[in-house]
mmCIF file of C-alpha atoms and ligand atoms in Angstrom:
data_model
loop_
_atom_site.group_PDB
_atom_site.id
_atom_site.type_symbol
_atom_site.label_atom_id
_atom_site.label_comp_id
_atom_site.label_asym_id
_atom_site.label_seq_id
_atom_site.Cartn_x
_atom_site.Cartn_y
_atom_site.Cartn_z
ATOM 1 C CA MET A 11 -96.530 6.127 56.108
ATOM 2 C CA LEU A 12 -93.098 4.543 55.592
ATOM 3 C CA ASP A 13 -90.278 6.978 56.422
ATOM 4 C CA VAL A 14 -87.295 6.154 54.225
ATOM 5 C CA VAL A 15 -83.684 7.282 54.547
ATOM 6 C CA VAL A 16 -81.572 6.664 51.428
ATOM 7 C CA LEU A 17 -77.796 6.135 51.654
ATOM 8 C CA VAL A 18 -75.739 7.000 48.582
ATOM 9 C CA SER A 19 -72.148 7.359 47.387
ATOM 10 C CA GLY A 20 -72.331 8.409 43.756
ATOM 11 C CA GLY A 21 -74.519 9.625 40.932
ATOM 12 C CA GLY A 22 -77.777 8.750 42.611
ATOM 13 C CA THR A 23 -79.807 7.487 39.660
ATOM 14 C CA ASN A 24 -81.436 4.914 41.931
ATOM 15 C CA LEU A 25 -82.210 7.682 44.436
ATOM 16 C CA GLN A 26 -83.766 9.590 41.519
ATOM 17 C CA ALA A 27 -85.917 6.572 40.635
ATOM 18 C CA ILE A 28 -87.191 6.510 44.228
ATOM 19 C CA ILE A 29 -87.845 10.273 44.274
ATOM 20 C CA ASP A 30 -89.703 9.983 40.936
ATOM 21 C CA GLY A 31 -91.690 7.000 42.202
ATOM 22 C CA VAL A 32 -92.815 8.864 45.313
ATOM 23 C CA GLU A 33 -93.628 12.034 43.346
ATOM 24 C CA SER A 34 -95.545 10.185 40.615
ATOM 25 C CA GLY A 35 -97.421 7.965 43.047
ATOM 26 C CA SER A 36 -96.032 4.648 41.812
ATOM 27 C CA ILE A 37 -94.465 4.273 45.258
ATOM 28 C CA THR A 38 -97.319 4.719 47.713
ATOM 29 C CA ASN A 39 -97.491 5.284 51.457
ATOM 30 C CA THR A 40 -93.865 6.472 51.520
ATOM 31 C CA ARG A 41 -91.892 9.627 52.173
ATOM 32 C CA ILE A 42 -88.166 10.162 51.799
ATOM 33 C CA THR A 43 -87.093 11.802 55.047
ATOM 34 C CA GLY A 44 -83.371 12.070 54.349
ATOM 35 C CA VAL A 45 -80.378 11.255 52.196
ATOM 36 C CA ILE A 46 -76.933 10.491 53.591
ATOM 37 C CA SER A 47 -73.765 10.329 51.498
ATOM 38 C CA ASN A 48 -70.247 9.376 52.526
ATOM 39 C CA ASN A 49 -68.969 11.449 49.607
ATOM 40 C CA LYS A 50 -69.510 15.204 49.704
ATOM 41 C CA ASN A 51 -69.147 15.438 45.919
ATOM 42 C CA ALA A 52 -71.800 12.811 45.178
ATOM 43 C CA TYR A 53 -74.268 14.133 42.601
ATOM 44 C CA ALA A 54 -76.908 12.248 44.587
ATOM 45 C CA LEU A 55 -76.733 15.059 47.182
ATOM 46 C CA GLU A 56 -77.678 17.598 44.473
ATOM 47 C CA ARG A 57 -80.670 15.452 43.543
ATOM 48 C CA ALA A 58 -81.786 15.461 47.197
ATOM 49 C CA LYS A 59 -81.369 19.263 47.425
ATOM 50 C CA LYS A 60 -83.319 19.825 44.188
ATOM 51 C CA HIS A 61 -86.239 17.928 45.643
ATOM 52 C CA GLY A 62 -86.059 19.565 49.073
ATOM 53 C CA VAL A 63 -84.949 16.391 50.816
ATOM 54 C CA ARG A 64 -82.868 16.779 53.991
ATOM 55 C CA ASN A 65 -79.328 15.641 53.248
ATOM 56 C CA GLN A 66 -76.031 15.170 55.015
ATOM 57 C CA CYS A 67 -72.519 13.989 54.274
ATOM 58 C CA ILE A 68 -70.844 11.748 56.806
ATOM 59 C CA SER A 69 -67.519 10.203 55.777
ATOM 60 C CA PRO A 70 -65.201 7.733 57.504
ATOM 61 C CA LYS A 71 -62.362 10.009 56.334
ATOM 62 C CA ASP A 72 -63.474 12.688 58.793
ATOM 63 C CA PHE A 73 -63.107 10.421 61.841
ATOM 64 C CA ALA A 74 -60.032 9.193 63.706
ATOM 65 C CA SER A 75 -61.208 5.586 63.564
ATOM 66 C CA ARG A 76 -63.867 3.420 61.932
ATOM 67 C CA ASP A 77 -65.441 2.856 65.377
ATOM 68 C CA GLU A 78 -65.894 6.609 65.862
ATOM 69 C CA PHE A 79 -67.412 6.923 62.388
ATOM 70 C CA ASN A 80 -69.764 4.003 63.012
ATOM 71 C CA GLU A 81 -70.904 5.492 66.317
ATOM 72 C CA ARG A 82 -71.741 8.882 64.764
ATOM 73 C CA PHE A 83 -73.294 7.240 61.686
ATOM 74 C CA ILE A 84 -75.698 5.210 63.854
ATOM 75 C CA GLU A 85 -76.478 8.307 65.938
ATOM 76 C CA VAL A 86 -77.512 10.279 62.834
ATOM 77 C CA ILE A 87 -79.647 7.400 61.539
ATOM 78 C CA ASP A 88 -81.315 6.981 64.934
ATOM 79 C CA GLU A 89 -82.047 10.727 65.114
ATOM 80 C CA TRP A 90 -83.797 10.525 61.744
ATOM 81 C CA LYS A 91 -85.878 7.512 62.888
ATOM 82 C CA PRO A 92 -86.318 5.740 59.530
ATOM 83 C CA ASP A 93 -88.758 2.869 59.096
ATOM 84 C CA LEU A 94 -86.622 1.706 56.176
ATOM 85 C CA ILE A 95 -83.017 2.391 55.177
ATOM 86 C CA VAL A 96 -82.290 2.042 51.449
ATOM 87 C CA LEU A 97 -78.727 1.498 50.229
ATOM 88 C CA ALA A 98 -78.789 2.984 46.732
ATOM 89 C CA GLY A 99 -75.212 2.590 45.546
ATOM 90 C CA PHE A 100 -73.794 3.079 49.065
ATOM 91 C CA LEU A 101 -70.225 1.826 49.183
ATOM 92 C CA VAL A 102 -69.485 1.922 52.920
ATOM 93 C CA VAL A 103 -69.771 -1.215 55.071
ATOM 94 C CA ILE A 104 -72.831 -0.966 57.321
ATOM 95 C CA PRO A 105 -71.855 -1.227 61.013
ATOM 96 C CA PRO A 106 -72.954 -4.583 62.530
ATOM 97 C CA ALA A 107 -74.761 -2.704 65.332
ATOM 98 C CA MET A 108 -76.893 -0.927 62.718
ATOM 99 C CA ILE A 109 -77.727 -4.204 60.971
ATOM 100 C CA GLU A 110 -78.799 -5.677 64.312
ATOM 101 C CA ARG A 111 -80.913 -2.654 65.285
ATOM 102 C CA TYR A 112 -82.561 -2.360 61.862
ATOM 103 C CA ARG A 113 -82.950 -6.089 61.113
ATOM 104 C CA ASN A 114 -85.035 -6.553 57.918
ATOM 105 C CA ARG A 115 -85.402 -2.769 57.682
ATOM 106 C CA ILE A 116 -82.328 -2.160 55.473
ATOM 107 C CA VAL A 117 -82.506 -2.970 51.754
ATOM 108 C CA ASN A 118 -79.748 -2.883 49.153
ATOM 109 C CA ILE A 119 -79.798 -2.783 45.356
ATOM 110 C CA HIS A 120 -77.077 -4.920 43.777
ATOM 111 C CA PRO A 121 -76.394 -4.878 40.011
ATOM 112 C CA SER A 122 -76.366 -8.661 39.425
ATOM 113 C CA LEU A 123 -78.566 -11.702 39.858
ATOM 114 C CA ILE A 124 -77.366 -12.791 43.310
ATOM 115 C CA PRO A 125 -75.663 -15.235 43.970
ATOM 116 C CA SER A 126 -73.744 -14.468 40.763
ATOM 117 C CA PHE A 127 -71.183 -11.659 40.745
ATOM 118 C CA CYS A 128 -71.704 -10.524 44.327
ATOM 119 C CA GLY A 129 -69.804 -10.375 47.607
ATOM 120 C CA THR A 130 -66.615 -8.557 48.519
ATOM 121 C CA GLY A 131 -65.083 -6.645 45.619
ATOM 122 C CA PHE A 132 -68.185 -6.800 43.413
ATOM 123 C CA TYR A 133 -69.617 -3.309 43.149
ATOM 124 C CA GLY A 134 -70.449 -0.813 40.434
ATOM 125 C CA LEU A 135 -68.750 -1.353 37.091
ATOM 126 C CA LYS A 136 -66.670 -4.292 38.424
ATOM 127 C CA VAL A 137 -69.810 -6.447 38.454
ATOM 128 C CA HIS A 138 -70.439 -5.829 34.749
ATOM 129 C CA GLU A 139 -66.771 -6.306 33.845
ATOM 130 C CA ALA A 140 -66.845 -9.713 35.564
ATOM 131 C CA ALA A 141 -70.094 -10.724 33.826
ATOM 132 C CA LEU A 142 -68.706 -9.862 30.379
ATOM 133 C CA GLU A 143 -65.403 -11.572 31.218
ATOM 134 C CA ARG A 144 -67.298 -14.772 32.115
ATOM 135 C CA GLY A 145 -69.422 -14.525 28.997
ATOM 136 C CA VAL A 146 -72.818 -14.919 30.676
ATOM 137 C CA LYS A 147 -75.818 -14.228 28.458
ATOM 138 C CA VAL A 148 -78.206 -13.014 31.153
ATOM 139 C CA VAL A 149 -77.441 -10.533 33.918
ATOM 140 C CA GLY A 150 -79.757 -8.429 36.077
ATOM 141 C CA ALA A 151 -80.281 -6.829 39.466
ATOM 142 C CA THR A 152 -81.379 -7.847 42.956
ATOM 143 C CA VAL A 153 -83.013 -6.044 45.877
ATOM 144 C CA HIS A 154 -82.331 -7.775 49.178
ATOM 145 C CA PHE A 155 -82.435 -7.180 52.901
ATOM 146 C CA VAL A 156 -79.046 -6.507 54.436
ATOM 147 C CA ASP A 157 -77.612 -8.992 56.909
ATOM 148 C CA GLU A 158 -74.108 -9.416 58.343
ATOM 149 C CA GLY A 159 -72.692 -10.891 55.130
ATOM 150 C CA THR A 160 -71.906 -9.116 51.872
ATOM 151 C CA ASP A 161 -74.940 -9.454 49.558
ATOM 152 C CA THR A 162 -76.175 -12.500 51.508
ATOM 153 C CA GLY A 163 -79.471 -11.262 52.983
ATOM 154 C CA PRO A 164 -82.999 -12.369 52.022
ATOM 155 C CA ILE A 165 -83.770 -11.658 48.357
ATOM 156 C CA ILE A 166 -86.874 -9.511 47.791
ATOM 157 C CA LEU A 167 -86.966 -8.956 44.014
ATOM 158 C CA GLN A 168 -84.801 -9.800 41.010
ATOM 159 C CA LYS A 169 -85.030 -8.902 37.340
ATOM 160 C CA ALA A 170 -83.079 -10.393 34.438
ATOM 161 C CA VAL A 171 -81.537 -8.421 31.567
ATOM 162 C CA GLU A 172 -80.034 -9.862 28.387
ATOM 163 C CA VAL A 173 -76.431 -9.292 27.418
ATOM 164 C CA GLU A 174 -76.138 -8.058 23.819
ATOM 165 C CA ALA A 175 -73.390 -8.299 21.216
ATOM 166 C CA GLY A 176 -71.007 -5.371 21.487
ATOM 167 C CA ASP A 177 -71.777 -4.657 25.147
ATOM 168 C CA THR A 178 -69.107 -2.836 27.126
ATOM 169 C CA PRO A 179 -69.253 -2.734 30.942
ATOM 170 C CA GLU A 180 -70.609 0.814 30.703
ATOM 171 C CA ILE A 181 -73.337 -0.066 28.184
ATOM 172 C CA LEU A 182 -74.348 -3.133 30.182
ATOM 173 C CA GLN A 183 -74.398 -1.156 33.444
ATOM 174 C CA LYS A 184 -76.749 1.399 31.898
ATOM 175 C CA ARG A 185 -79.095 -1.299 30.525
ATOM 176 C CA VAL A 186 -79.197 -3.101 33.893
ATOM 177 C CA MET A 187 -80.046 0.185 35.595
ATOM 178 C CA GLN A 188 -82.754 1.129 33.084
ATOM 179 C CA GLN A 189 -84.355 -2.286 32.687
ATOM 180 C CA ALA A 190 -83.910 -3.648 36.201
ATOM 181 C CA GLU A 191 -82.603 -1.450 39.032
ATOM 182 C CA TRP A 192 -84.818 1.602 38.497
ATOM 183 C CA LYS A 193 -87.844 -0.710 38.367
ATOM 184 C CA ILE A 194 -87.297 -3.226 41.151
ATOM 185 C CA LEU A 195 -85.957 -0.848 43.811
ATOM 186 C CA PRO A 196 -89.036 1.448 43.718
ATOM 187 C CA ARG A 197 -91.278 -1.639 43.485
ATOM 188 C CA ALA A 198 -89.651 -3.240 46.536
ATOM 189 C CA ILE A 199 -90.115 -0.042 48.559
ATOM 190 C CA ASP A 200 -93.788 0.132 47.555
ATOM 191 C CA LEU A 201 -94.296 -3.509 48.568
ATOM 192 C CA ILE A 202 -92.619 -2.916 51.947
ATOM 193 C CA ALA A 203 -94.593 0.308 52.495
ATOM 194 C CA ASN A 204 -97.795 -1.642 51.994
ATOM 195 C CA GLY A 205 -96.886 -4.480 54.351
ATOM 196 C CA LYS A 206 -96.453 -7.020 51.570
ATOM 197 C CA VAL A 207 -92.962 -8.262 52.458
ATOM 198 C CA SER A 208 -92.143 -10.531 55.383
ATOM 199 C CA VAL A 209 -89.151 -12.690 56.219
ATOM 200 C CA CYS A 210 -89.681 -16.333 57.109
ATOM 201 C CA ASP A 211 -86.873 -18.865 57.693
ATOM 202 C CA GLY A 212 -84.344 -16.396 56.293
ATOM 203 C CA LYS A 213 -86.265 -15.871 53.059
ATOM 204 C CA ALA A 214 -88.308 -12.877 51.973
ATOM 205 C CA VAL A 215 -91.916 -13.716 51.170
ATOM 206 C CA ILE A 216 -94.116 -11.425 49.072
ATOM 207 C CA SER A 217 -97.868 -11.438 49.495
ATOM 208 C CA GLN A 218 -99.990 -9.847 46.788
HETATM 209 C C1 GAR B 14 -75.868 0.963 40.988
HETATM 210 O O1 GAR B 14 -75.633 0.241 39.814
HETATM 211 C C2 GAR B 14 -75.994 0.015 42.164
HETATM 212 O O2 GAR B 14 -76.650 -1.175 41.840
HETATM 213 C C3 GAR B 14 -74.553 -0.225 42.501
HETATM 214 O O3 GAR B 14 -73.946 1.041 42.393
HETATM 215 C C4 GAR B 14 -74.636 1.794 41.375
HETATM 216 C C5 GAR B 14 -75.025 3.145 41.944
HETATM 217 O O4 GAR B 14 -75.558 3.962 40.934
HETATM 218 N N1 GAR B 14 -74.409 -0.780 43.804
HETATM 219 C C6 GAR B 14 -73.477 -1.695 44.119
HETATM 220 O O5 GAR B 14 -72.663 -2.099 43.324
HETATM 221 C C7 GAR B 14 -73.524 -2.204 45.545
HETATM 222 N N2 GAR B 14 -72.758 -3.407 45.697
HETATM 223 P P1 GAR B 14 -76.401 5.265 41.274
HETATM 224 O O6 GAR B 14 -75.587 6.099 42.267
HETATM 225 O O7 GAR B 14 -76.546 5.969 39.947
HETATM 226 O O8 GAR B 14 -77.734 4.828 41.866
#
């Protein structure tokens, strides 16, 4: 059984997709053992409560320094003993010590086809604004393992989504979520839970 802790900052629709996947059985061999948010007002926390999932808010704002926050953050994660940490719209930089300790056990969902529209400053709606600004015709989402860089870790799954005439950043964001993110994040967790994902020479390999 894969014990998963999900880290969130906002609405939590990706968290919901994971909860639904576990409850419906499309994600197998997995239980969600906790949700952590850096934002006490995140609707994601309500979703966790509704489904009886342990949840906690831990925010850098409540600590004197980033080092103190990082130390407590790692302590909480270690106490919860996850097999996998899922960043589902989590907008806080993961402490390097956590990346080291949980190497290839932290995954992130990013709302673009990496290496396009990723890295520092590309998050949430900004990604879709940049894609429309550039005029690309295909966008999408990526699930990847987290390494020390920003959106640079081994890519596990990607899914493309077409841009349509009249798209606004908000409309495009919603389509990327519906057609890509809510599908590939649960799928990646199911693959990991069933031992189908390994990392070789810095690349994720999927065995069927
Ligand atoms: C999602 O679109 C996710 O891909 C994005 O934030 C949104 C969170 O939505 N993550 C990033 O931009 C990370 N760089 P949600 O709270 O409804 O799941």
